Coordinates of C-alpha atoms in Angstrom, one line a residue:
X9 CA -47.9 16.2 -24.8
X10 CA -50.4 13.8 -23.2
X11 CA -52.0 10.8 -24.9
X12 CA -54.9 10.5 -27.4
X13 CA -57.6 11.1 -24.7
X14 CA -55.5 14.1 -23.3
X15 CA -55.1 12.3 -20.0
X16 CA -51.7 13.2 -18.5
X17 CA -49.0 10.5 -18.6
X18 CA -48.2 9.8 -14.9
X19 CA -45.6 7.7 -13.0
X20 CA -45.6 7.5 -9.3
X21 CA -42.4 6.4 -7.5
X22 CA -43.1 5.2 -4.0
X23 CA -40.9 4.0 -1.0
X24 CA -38.0 6.0 -2.3
X25 CA -35.0 7.1 -0.3
X26 CA -34.6 10.5 -1.8
X27 CA -31.3 12.2 -2.5
X28 CA -32.5 15.4 -4.3
X29 CA -29.0 17.0 -4.7
X30 CA -30.4 20.1 -3.1
X31 CA -29.9 19.1 0.6
X32 CA -27.0 16.8 1.6
X33 CA -29.1 14.0 3.0
X34 CA -31.0 10.9 2.1
X35 CA -34.7 11.1 3.1
X36 CA -36.6 7.8 3.6
X37 CA -40.2 7.0 2.7
X38 CA -40.4 9.6 -0.1
X39 CA -42.8 9.6 -3.0
X40 CA -42.4 11.4 -6.3
X41 CA -45.2 12.0 -8.9
X42 CA -44.1 12.5 -12.5
X43 CA -46.5 14.0 -15.0
X44 CA -45.8 14.5 -18.7
X45 CA -42.1 14.2 -18.2
X46 CA -41.8 16.6 -15.3
X47 CA -41.7 16.3 -11.5
X48 CA -45.2 17.2 -10.3
X49 CA -45.1 16.5 -6.6
X50 CA -42.6 15.3 -4.0
X51 CA -43.7 14.0 -0.6
X52 CA -41.3 13.2 2.2
X53 CA -43.8 12.8 5.1
X54 CA -44.5 9.1 4.3
X55 CA -47.8 9.9 2.5
X56 CA -48.4 9.2 -1.2
X57 CA -49.9 11.7 -3.8
X58 CA -53.2 10.9 -5.3
X59 CA -52.3 9.8 -8.8
X60 CA -55.2 8.4 -10.8
X61 CA -54.2 6.3 -13.7
X62 CA -50.5 6.5 -12.8
X63 CA -48.0 3.7 -13.3
X64 CA -46.8 2.9 -9.8
X65 CA -43.2 1.8 -9.2
X66 CA -42.3 0.6 -5.7
X67 CA -38.6 1.4 -5.1
X68 CA -38.5 -0.7 -1.9
X69 CA -36.2 1.8 -0.1
X70 CA -33.7 2.2 -3.0
X71 CA -32.0 5.5 -3.5
X72 CA -33.7 7.9 -6.0
X73 CA -31.4 10.7 -7.3
X74 CA -30.9 12.9 -10.4
X75 CA -29.2 11.4 -13.4
X76 CA -25.4 11.7 -13.6
X77 CA -23.6 14.2 -15.9
X78 CA -20.1 13.9 -17.5
X79 CA -19.2 17.3 -18.9
X80 CA -15.9 16.5 -20.7
X81 CA -16.2 13.7 -23.2
X82 CA -14.8 12.7 -26.6
X83 CA -15.9 10.0 -29.0
X84 CA -13.4 7.1 -29.3
X85 CA -10.3 8.1 -31.2
X86 CA -9.9 6.3 -34.5
X87 CA -7.7 7.4 -37.3
X88 CA -9.7 7.6 -40.5
X89 CA -7.8 4.7 -42.1
X90 CA -8.6 2.4 -39.1
X91 CA -12.4 2.7 -39.4
X92 CA -14.7 4.2 -41.9
X93 CA -16.4 7.5 -40.8
X94 CA -19.9 6.0 -40.9
X95 CA -18.9 3.2 -38.6
X96 CA -17.3 5.7 -36.2
X97 CA -20.4 7.8 -36.1
X98 CA -22.6 4.7 -35.4
X99 CA -20.2 3.5 -32.7
X100 CA -20.3 6.9 -31.0
X101 CA -24.1 6.9 -30.8
X102 CA -24.0 3.3 -29.4
X103 CA -21.6 4.4 -26.7
X104 CA -23.7 7.4 -25.8
X105 CA -26.8 5.3 -25.4
X106 CA -24.8 2.7 -23.4
X107 CA -23.8 5.5 -21.0
X108 CA -27.4 6.3 -20.4
X109 CA -28.8 2.8 -20.0
X110 CA -25.8 1.0 -18.4
X111 CA -24.6 3.8 -16.0
X112 CA -27.4 6.3 -15.6
X113 CA -25.5 9.2 -17.3
X114 CA -28.3 11.4 -18.5
X115 CA -26.2 14.4 -19.6
X116 CA -23.0 14.7 -21.6
X117 CA -20.9 17.7 -22.8
X118 CA -18.6 17.1 -25.7
X119 CA -15.1 18.4 -25.7
X120 CA -14.2 17.6 -29.4
X121 CA -15.6 15.4 -32.1
X122 CA -14.7 15.3 -35.8
X123 CA -17.2 15.7 -38.7
X124 CA -19.8 17.1 -36.2
X125 CA -20.8 13.6 -35.2
X126 CA -21.8 15.0 -31.8
X127 CA -24.1 17.6 -33.5
X128 CA -25.7 14.7 -35.5
X129 CA -26.4 12.6 -32.4
X130 CA -27.6 15.5 -30.4
X131 CA -30.2 16.1 -33.1
X132 CA -31.1 12.4 -33.3
X133 CA -31.7 12.3 -29.5
X134 CA -33.6 15.6 -29.4
X135 CA -35.9 14.6 -32.2
X136 CA -36.8 11.3 -30.5
X137 CA -35.3 9.2 -33.3
X138 CA -33.2 7.4 -30.6
X139 CA -33.3 7.3 -26.8
X140 CA -30.0 8.8 -25.5
X141 CA -28.6 11.2 -23.0
X142 CA -28.9 15.0 -23.3
X143 CA -25.9 16.0 -25.4
X144 CA -24.1 19.3 -25.7
X145 CA -21.9 19.5 -28.8
X146 CA -18.6 21.2 -29.5
X147 CA -17.7 20.0 -33.0
X148 CA -13.9 20.1 -33.4
X149 CA -11.7 21.5 -30.8
X150 CA -9.4 24.3 -32.0
X151 CA -5.7 24.4 -31.4
X152 CA -2.6 25.7 -33.3
X153 CA -0.4 24.0 -35.9
X154 CA 1.6 21.6 -33.7
X155 CA -1.0 22.0 -31.0
X156 CA -2.7 19.5 -28.6
X157 CA -3.9 16.0 -29.4
X158 CA -3.7 16.1 -33.2
X159 CA -3.8 12.3 -33.5
X160 CA -7.4 12.3 -32.2
X161 CA -8.9 13.5 -35.5
X162 CA -11.0 15.9 -33.4
X163 CA -8.5 18.8 -33.7
X164 CA -8.6 21.7 -36.2
X165 CA -5.2 23.4 -36.5
X166 CA -5.6 27.2 -36.7
X167 CA -3.1 30.0 -36.9
X168 CA -3.3 33.8 -36.7
X169 CA -6.2 35.7 -35.3
X170 CA -8.3 35.4 -38.4
X171 CA -7.6 31.7 -38.7
X172 CA -9.2 31.2 -35.3
X173 CA -12.1 33.5 -36.1
X174 CA -12.9 31.7 -39.4
X175 CA -12.7 28.2 -37.7
X176 CA -15.1 29.4 -34.9
X177 CA -17.6 30.7 -37.4
X178 CA -17.5 27.3 -39.1
X179 CA -18.2 25.6 -35.9
X180 CA -21.2 27.9 -35.2
X181 CA -22.5 27.4 -38.7
X182 CA -22.5 23.6 -38.2
X183 CA -24.7 23.7 -35.1
X184 CA -22.4 23.4 -32.0
X185 CA -23.5 24.5 -28.5
X186 CA -20.1 25.8 -27.4
X187 CA -16.6 26.4 -28.6
X188 CA -13.7 24.3 -27.4
X189 CA -10.3 26.0 -27.5
X190 CA -7.1 24.2 -26.6
X191 CA -4.9 26.9 -25.2
X192 CA -2.1 24.6 -24.1
X193 CA -0.6 21.2 -24.2
X194 CA -1.5 17.9 -22.5
X195 CA -0.1 15.2 -20.3
X196 CA -0.6 12.5 -23.0
X197 CA 1.0 13.2 -26.3
X198 CA 4.2 13.6 -28.3
X199 CA 7.3 15.3 -26.9
X200 CA 6.2 18.7 -28.3
X201 CA 2.8 18.6 -26.7
X202 CA 3.5 19.4 -23.1
X203 CA 1.0 20.6 -20.5
X204 CA 3.4 23.3 -19.2
X205 CA 3.5 25.0 -22.6
X206 CA 0.9 27.5 -23.9
X207 CA 0.2 27.5 -27.6
X208 CA -1.7 30.7 -28.6
X209 CA -0.2 34.2 -29.0
X210 CA -2.1 37.0 -27.2
X211 CA -3.6 38.4 -30.4
X212 CA -4.8 34.9 -31.4
X213 CA -6.4 34.5 -27.9
X214 CA -8.1 37.9 -28.0
X215 CA -9.5 37.3 -31.5
X216 CA -10.8 33.8 -30.6
X217 CA -12.5 35.0 -27.4
X218 CA -13.8 38.2 -29.0
X219 CA -15.7 36.4 -31.8
X220 CA -17.2 33.9 -29.3
X221 CA -18.4 36.8 -27.1
X222 CA -19.9 38.6 -30.1
X223 CA -21.8 35.5 -31.2
X224 CA -22.7 34.6 -27.6
X225 CA -21.0 31.3 -27.6
X226 CA -19.5 29.9 -24.4
X227 CA -15.8 29.0 -24.5
X228 CA -14.8 25.6 -23.0
X229 CA -11.1 26.2 -22.5
X230 CA -8.5 23.5 -22.3
X231 CA -5.9 25.2 -20.0
X232 CA -3.3 23.2 -18.2
X233 CA -0.8 25.6 -16.7
X234 CA -1.1 28.8 -14.8
X235 CA -0.5 31.2 -17.7
X236 CA -3.2 29.4 -19.9
X237 CA -5.7 29.2 -17.0
X238 CA -5.3 32.9 -16.2
X239 CA -5.6 33.9 -19.8
X240 CA -8.8 31.8 -20.2
X241 CA -10.4 33.2 -17.1
X242 CA -9.5 36.9 -17.8
X243 CA -10.7 36.6 -21.4
X244 CA -14.1 35.2 -20.2
X245 CA -14.0 31.5 -20.6
X246 CA -17.2 29.8 -19.3
X247 CA -15.2 26.8 -18.1
X248 CA -11.6 25.8 -17.6
X249 CA -10.8 22.1 -18.3
X250 CA -8.0 20.2 -16.6
X251 CA -6.0 22.9 -14.8
X252 CA -3.3 20.4 -14.1
X253 CA -1.1 23.2 -12.6
X254 CA -2.9 25.9 -10.6
X255 CA -1.3 28.6 -8.5
X256 CA -2.9 30.8 -5.8
X257 CA -3.7 33.5 -8.4
X258 CA -5.6 31.0 -10.5
X259 CA -7.8 30.1 -7.6
X260 CA -8.4 33.8 -6.9
X261 CA -9.4 34.5 -10.5
X262 CA -11.8 31.5 -10.6
X263 CA -13.6 33.0 -7.6
X264 CA -13.5 36.6 -8.8
X265 CA -14.8 35.8 -12.3
X266 CA -17.2 33.0 -11.2
X267 CA -15.6 30.6 -13.7
X268 CA -16.3 26.9 -13.8
X269 CA -13.5 24.4 -13.3
X270 CA -13.7 20.8 -14.7
X271 CA -10.6 19.0 -13.3
X272 CA -10.6 15.7 -15.2
X273 CA -8.6 13.8 -12.5
X274 CA -8.6 10.6 -14.5
X275 CA -6.0 11.9 -17.0
X276 CA -3.2 12.2 -14.4
X277 CA -4.4 9.6 -11.9
X278 CA -5.4 6.4 -13.9
X279 CA -2.0 4.6 -14.3
X280 CA -0.9 1.1 -13.2
X281 CA 1.0 2.6 -10.2
X282 CA -1.9 4.7 -9.0
X283 CA -4.9 2.4 -9.7
X284 CA -6.2 1.3 -6.3
X285 CA -9.4 -0.6 -6.7
X286 CA -10.7 -3.4 -9.0
X287 CA -12.6 -0.9 -11.3
X288 CA -9.5 1.2 -11.8
X289 CA -7.1 -1.7 -12.3
X290 CA -9.4 -3.3 -14.9
X291 CA -9.7 0.0 -16.7
X292 CA -5.9 0.6 -16.7
X293 CA -5.2 -2.9 -17.9
X294 CA -7.7 -2.5 -20.8
X295 CA -6.3 1.0 -21.6
X296 CA -2.8 -0.4 -21.9
X297 CA -1.2 3.1 -22.1
X298 CA 2.4 3.4 -23.3
X299 CA 4.9 3.4 -20.4
X300 CA 6.3 6.8 -21.3
X301 CA 2.8 8.3 -21.1
X302 CA 2.2 6.6 -17.7
X303 CA 5.4 8.2 -16.5
X304 CA 4.2 11.7 -17.6
X305 CA 0.9 11.1 -15.9
X306 CA 2.5 9.9 -12.7
X307 CA 4.8 12.9 -12.6
X308 CA 1.9 15.3 -13.0
X309 CA -0.5 13.6 -10.5
X310 CA 0.5 15.2 -7.2
X311 CA 0.4 18.8 -8.5
X312 CA -3.0 18.1 -10.1
X313 CA -4.4 16.6 -6.9
X314 CA -3.1 19.6 -4.8
X315 CA -4.6 22.1 -7.2
X316 CA -7.9 20.3 -7.2
X317 CA -8.0 20.1 -3.4
X318 CA -7.1 23.8 -3.1
X319 CA -9.9 24.8 -5.5
X320 CA -12.4 22.6 -3.7
X321 CA -11.5 24.1 -0.3
X322 CA -11.7 27.7 -1.7
X323 CA -15.2 27.1 -3.1
X324 CA -14.4 27.3 -6.8
X325 CA -17.5 26.2 -8.9
X326 CA -16.7 22.7 -10.1
X327 CA -18.3 20.1 -12.3
X328 CA -17.4 16.5 -13.1
X329 CA -15.9 15.6 -16.4
X330 CA -13.9 12.5 -17.1
X331 CA -12.1 13.0 -20.5
X332 CA -11.7 9.2 -20.8
X333 CA -13.6 6.3 -22.4
X334 CA -15.7 4.1 -22.5
X335 CA -18.3 6.6 -21.5
X336 CA -20.3 4.1 -19.4
X337 CA -17.3 3.7 -17.1
X338 CA -15.7 7.2 -17.3
X339 CA -17.9 9.3 -14.9
X340 CA -18.0 6.5 -12.3
X341 CA -14.2 6.3 -12.3
X342 CA -14.0 10.1 -12.0
X343 CA -16.4 10.2 -9.1
X344 CA -14.2 7.7 -7.2
X345 CA -11.1 9.9 -7.9
X346 CA -12.8 13.0 -6.6
X347 CA -13.5 11.3 -3.3
X348 CA -10.0 9.9 -3.1
X349 CA -8.5 13.4 -3.6
X350 CA -10.5 14.9 -0.7
X351 CA -14.0 15.6 -1.9
X352 CA -16.9 14.3 0.2
X353 CA -19.3 12.0 -1.5
X354 CA -21.8 14.9 -1.4
X355 CA -19.4 17.3 -3.1
X356 CA -18.7 14.7 -5.8
X357 CA -22.5 13.9 -6.3
X358 CA -23.3 17.6 -6.7
X359 CA -20.5 18.0 -9.2
X360 CA -21.9 15.1 -11.2
X361 CA -25.6 16.2 -11.1
X362 CA -26.6 19.8 -10.2
X363 CA -23.3 21.4 -11.4
X364 CA -23.1 19.3 -14.5
X365 CA -26.5 20.6 -15.6
X366 CA -25.6 24.1 -14.6
X367 CA -22.3 24.2 -16.6
X368 CA -24.4 23.1 -19.6
X369 CA -26.8 26.0 -19.1
X370 CA -29.8 23.8 -18.1
X371 CA -29.6 24.0 -14.3
X372 CA -33.1 25.5 -14.1
X373 CA -34.5 22.3 -15.8
X374 CA -32.3 19.5 -14.7
X375 CA -29.7 18.3 -12.2
X376 CA -31.8 18.1 -9.0
X377 CA -35.1 16.6 -8.0
X378 CA -37.4 19.5 -7.5
X379 CA -41.0 20.2 -8.5
X380 CA -41.3 21.5 -12.0
X381 CA -38.0 20.1 -13.3
X382 CA -37.6 17.4 -16.0
X383 CA -37.6 13.9 -14.6
X384 CA -34.1 12.6 -15.6
X385 CA -33.7 10.3 -12.6
X386 CA -31.8 7.2 -11.5
X387 CA -32.3 4.6 -8.8
X388 CA -29.4 2.9 -7.1
X389 CA -29.3 0.1 -4.6
X390 CA -26.9 1.7 -2.0
X391 CA -26.4 5.1 -0.4
X392 CA -23.8 7.0 -2.5
X393 CA -23.5 9.6 0.4
X394 CA -22.0 6.8 2.5
X395 CA -19.9 5.3 -0.3
X396 CA -19.7 7.0 -3.7
X397 CA -19.2 3.6 -5.4
X398 CA -22.8 2.8 -4.6
X399 CA -23.8 4.7 -7.8
X400 CA -22.7 1.6 -9.5
X401 CA -25.6 -0.4 -8.1
X402 CA -27.9 0.9 -10.9
X403 CA -31.6 -0.3 -10.7
X404 CA -33.5 2.2 -12.9
X405 CA -32.9 5.0 -15.3
X406 CA -35.7 7.5 -16.3
X407 CA -35.4 10.1 -19.0
X408 CA -38.3 12.7 -19.3
X409 CA -40.1 10.5 -16.7
X410 CA -40.0 7.4 -18.9
X411 CA -38.1 4.2 -17.8
X412 CA -35.3 3.7 -20.3
X413 CA -33.4 1.1 -18.4
X414 CA -34.6 -1.4 -15.8
X415 CA -31.9 -3.6 -14.0
X416 CA -34.0 -4.7 -11.1
X417 CA -33.8 -8.5 -10.6

């Protein structure tokens, strides 16, 4: 990298209160030197690194932390007749960029997108055409005929072992990072799409997982009841999404197989009867979900919360994913729900930083503030370890050490 004279590009952040997401504490009077997009030096003894030619930014005591991650997202759902495809692709990119600049979400993992629009935007961001978050693409999610969430446009309906194998090979050919399999139903959907129902036959499951393992592609498994969760874990899923109903054996299997769990609390929790702060109430009003679906969510909420709390207490590896939109609000709402359901602010922050990067396979490069890592960082005005909602007080966003959003007065 470097500039024309081969001088390193340096930025020095001073007077930071550092939350590195390695140690559960905030350290005052820290300084961080960034060089050519990476963290070069961290000082926590009150001294400042020598940094000739660096751009200096005085954070005045504000909280410096890793950028946030949301590891279960979808583009907005539009039926093809409602909006032309080109407009949908453009809008998706706009919403991805807004998540980065408006909320400090520096990493996103897609859980289903039609026409490979997530692959297209990933390439656009990676090539530097646009400034956006780090994006991990799934392409379509795969389910059965009469499977889950067909109205989204993101689903491919597959049947028979070879039907799944062919669809997975198509996803791989089109440049996805992981394979999203919907093994069961959901909370929000038509009467035949129920989260207590599993959809794939054993030979379909085995074939789908076998081809993923042969091609070394991670499986992101939508699994919402104990049977589906256990099948996913035993067959080698990288992550289990939702887990609305978990029994004790599910928890044991998560631990035994070291499988990731992404609980997406927002799906069962964000209804008019459950929203309990201004942000949640505003979101629920704007979402305007059908009454019957609100009833389904309310009915599922307690069991979902209890399973989440049990997994957390047991030490299951967990990362934060929202499964709602708009993306700039989604992860922030999900963070609040984690804490409401019994996570400490520290556990929620780790899930949305270090663990988000890890579930996407880039934990050695991102997710914490450590020397040598890429400088995807945010600065917030209040201490999120005291109140998780302080992540909303966004001041600065840096990606690869470059300021991409500055909200300081």
